[in-house]
Short mmCIF file of C-alpha atoms in Angstrom, two decimals:
data_model
loop_
_atom_site.label_atom_id
_atom_site.label_comp_id
_atom_site.label_asym_id
_atom_site.label_seq_id
_atom_site.Cartn_x
_atom_site.Cartn_y
_atom_site.Cartn_z
CA MET A 87 -127.16 -66.42 -135.86
CA SER A 88 -126.23 -67.90 -139.02
CA SER A 89 -123.35 -66.90 -141.47
CA SER A 90 -125.72 -65.28 -143.91
CA ASP A 91 -127.02 -63.17 -141.00
CA THR A 92 -123.82 -61.88 -139.77
CA LYS A 93 -122.79 -60.89 -143.46
CA ALA A 94 -126.19 -58.89 -143.66
CA LEU A 95 -125.08 -57.07 -140.33
CA ILE A 96 -121.55 -56.55 -141.77
CA GLU A 97 -123.62 -55.39 -145.16
CA GLN A 98 -125.49 -53.06 -142.93
CA ALA A 99 -122.76 -51.73 -140.95
CA VAL A 100 -120.64 -50.91 -144.00
CA ALA A 101 -123.68 -48.93 -145.37
CA ASN A 102 -124.47 -47.23 -142.40
CA ILE A 103 -120.70 -45.50 -142.12
CA ALA A 104 -120.77 -45.09 -145.64
CA THR A 105 -124.23 -42.81 -145.24
CA GLU A 106 -122.13 -40.93 -141.99
CA VAL A 107 -118.97 -40.63 -143.88
CA PRO A 108 -119.25 -40.55 -147.30
CA ALA A 109 -115.37 -39.80 -147.70
CA LEU A 110 -114.95 -43.49 -146.59
CA ALA A 111 -117.16 -45.15 -149.38
CA PRO A 112 -114.88 -45.16 -152.14
CA LEU A 113 -111.68 -46.25 -150.12
CA LYS A 114 -110.37 -49.60 -151.59
CA ILE A 115 -109.35 -52.05 -148.86
CA VAL A 116 -109.28 -55.36 -147.35
CA ILE A 117 -110.68 -55.53 -143.36
CA ASP A 118 -110.47 -58.80 -141.44
CA LEU A 119 -112.85 -58.44 -139.29
CA GLU A 120 -112.96 -60.37 -135.97
CA LEU A 121 -115.94 -60.76 -133.91
CA ARG A 122 -115.51 -62.62 -130.73
CA GLY A 123 -118.30 -64.56 -128.93
CA ARG A 124 -118.69 -66.82 -125.81
CA GLY A 125 -115.79 -69.54 -126.76
CA ASP A 126 -116.57 -68.77 -130.41
CA VAL A 127 -114.73 -66.54 -132.64
CA GLN A 128 -115.41 -65.94 -136.35
CA VAL A 129 -113.50 -63.91 -138.80
CA TYR A 130 -114.82 -62.87 -142.30
CA ARG A 131 -112.94 -61.19 -144.84
CA VAL A 132 -114.43 -57.73 -145.89
CA GLU A 133 -113.40 -56.29 -149.41
CA LEU A 134 -114.39 -52.53 -150.03
CA PRO A 135 -115.90 -50.95 -151.76
CA GLY A 136 -118.99 -53.50 -151.95
CA PRO A 137 -118.90 -54.86 -149.88
CA LYS A 138 -117.48 -58.15 -150.67
CA ILE A 139 -117.86 -60.55 -147.52
CA SER A 140 -116.30 -63.94 -146.93
CA LYS A 141 -115.82 -65.77 -143.44
CA GLN A 142 -112.57 -66.93 -144.17
CA PHE A 143 -109.00 -64.91 -142.72
CA ALA A 144 -108.09 -62.03 -144.91
CA ASP A 145 -104.08 -62.71 -145.83
CA ASP A 146 -104.19 -59.36 -147.80
CA ALA A 147 -105.86 -57.23 -145.17
CA LYS A 148 -104.39 -53.76 -144.27
CA VAL A 149 -106.76 -53.38 -141.06
CA ARG A 150 -107.83 -56.00 -138.84
CA LEU A 151 -110.86 -54.94 -136.61
CA GLU A 152 -111.50 -56.78 -133.62
CA ILE A 153 -115.03 -56.40 -131.46
CA PRO A 154 -117.42 -58.58 -129.41
CA ARG A 155 -119.92 -60.02 -131.54
CA ALA A 156 -122.91 -58.85 -128.91
CA ASP A 157 -120.93 -54.96 -129.31
CA PHE A 158 -121.27 -55.26 -132.77
CA ASN A 159 -124.85 -56.44 -133.06
CA GLU A 160 -125.37 -53.44 -130.42
CA LEU A 161 -123.82 -51.07 -132.59
CA VAL A 162 -125.46 -52.18 -136.25
CA ALA A 163 -128.74 -52.00 -134.62
CA ALA A 164 -128.82 -48.97 -132.62
CA GLY A 165 -125.24 -47.12 -133.60
CA GLY A 166 -124.44 -44.15 -135.49
CA LEU A 167 -120.97 -42.67 -135.74
CA ASP A 168 -120.79 -41.48 -132.14
CA LYS A 169 -121.16 -44.96 -130.78
CA TRP A 170 -118.56 -46.31 -132.91
CA ILE A 171 -116.43 -43.75 -132.19
CA ASP A 172 -117.09 -44.59 -128.43
CA ALA A 173 -116.32 -48.20 -128.67
CA PHE A 174 -113.23 -47.59 -130.18
CA GLU A 175 -112.16 -44.95 -127.69
CA HIS A 176 -113.37 -47.40 -124.66
CA GLY A 177 -111.65 -50.57 -126.12
CA HIS A 178 -114.68 -52.41 -126.87
CA ALA A 179 -113.45 -52.31 -130.43
CA LYS A 180 -109.75 -52.69 -131.44
CA ALA A 181 -107.89 -51.64 -134.86
CA SER A 182 -104.73 -52.72 -135.71
CA GLY A 183 -102.38 -52.83 -139.14
CA GLN A 184 -100.78 -50.30 -141.48
CA ASP A 185 -100.60 -46.84 -139.34
CA GLN A 186 -101.12 -44.68 -142.49
CA ILE A 187 -104.17 -45.96 -143.28
CA ILE A 188 -105.24 -46.34 -139.91
CA LYS A 189 -104.56 -42.78 -139.35
CA LEU A 190 -106.43 -42.00 -142.50
CA ILE A 191 -109.76 -43.29 -141.33
CA ALA A 192 -109.23 -41.65 -138.12
CA ASN A 193 -108.58 -38.28 -139.43
CA VAL A 194 -111.91 -38.50 -142.01
CA VAL A 195 -113.95 -40.05 -138.96
CA ALA A 196 -113.07 -37.18 -136.83
CA ARG A 197 -113.47 -34.44 -139.38
CA GLN A 198 -117.10 -35.76 -140.35
CA SER A 199 -117.57 -36.15 -136.56
CA GLY A 200 -116.78 -32.43 -136.37
CA ARG A 201 -118.95 -31.19 -139.24
CA ASN A 202 -121.85 -33.59 -137.89
CA HIS A 203 -121.77 -31.31 -134.30
CA THR A 204 -121.24 -28.35 -135.86
CA SER A 205 -124.13 -28.70 -137.72
CA LYS A 206 -126.22 -29.93 -135.04
CA LEU A 207 -125.18 -26.53 -133.08
CA HIS A 208 -126.73 -24.40 -136.26
#
């Protein structure tokens, strides 16, 4: 898969998350995204809002996301918020960085997920 294909997938992932969790859309943050494949590691700098994506290590990142490339592809293609949450809960995806920012994102996502489940019940 080429770098431009990967950038398009990252853009799609950001758009999907922003659609499902609108409160995260205006968040200004730089993310260091590490996609691990078979013997290959690709690192992307993702600046939000935007996104502005470049294939480089993000020295100014507040959050670092690590996810196997195959899992990332699957989450973008078929994922929804619940699938992303499962990936983090089961260790397929890992987030590290500034605790306050990670907790903020986790709280916003948890609240939105709760709203989604409540609205499905009605």
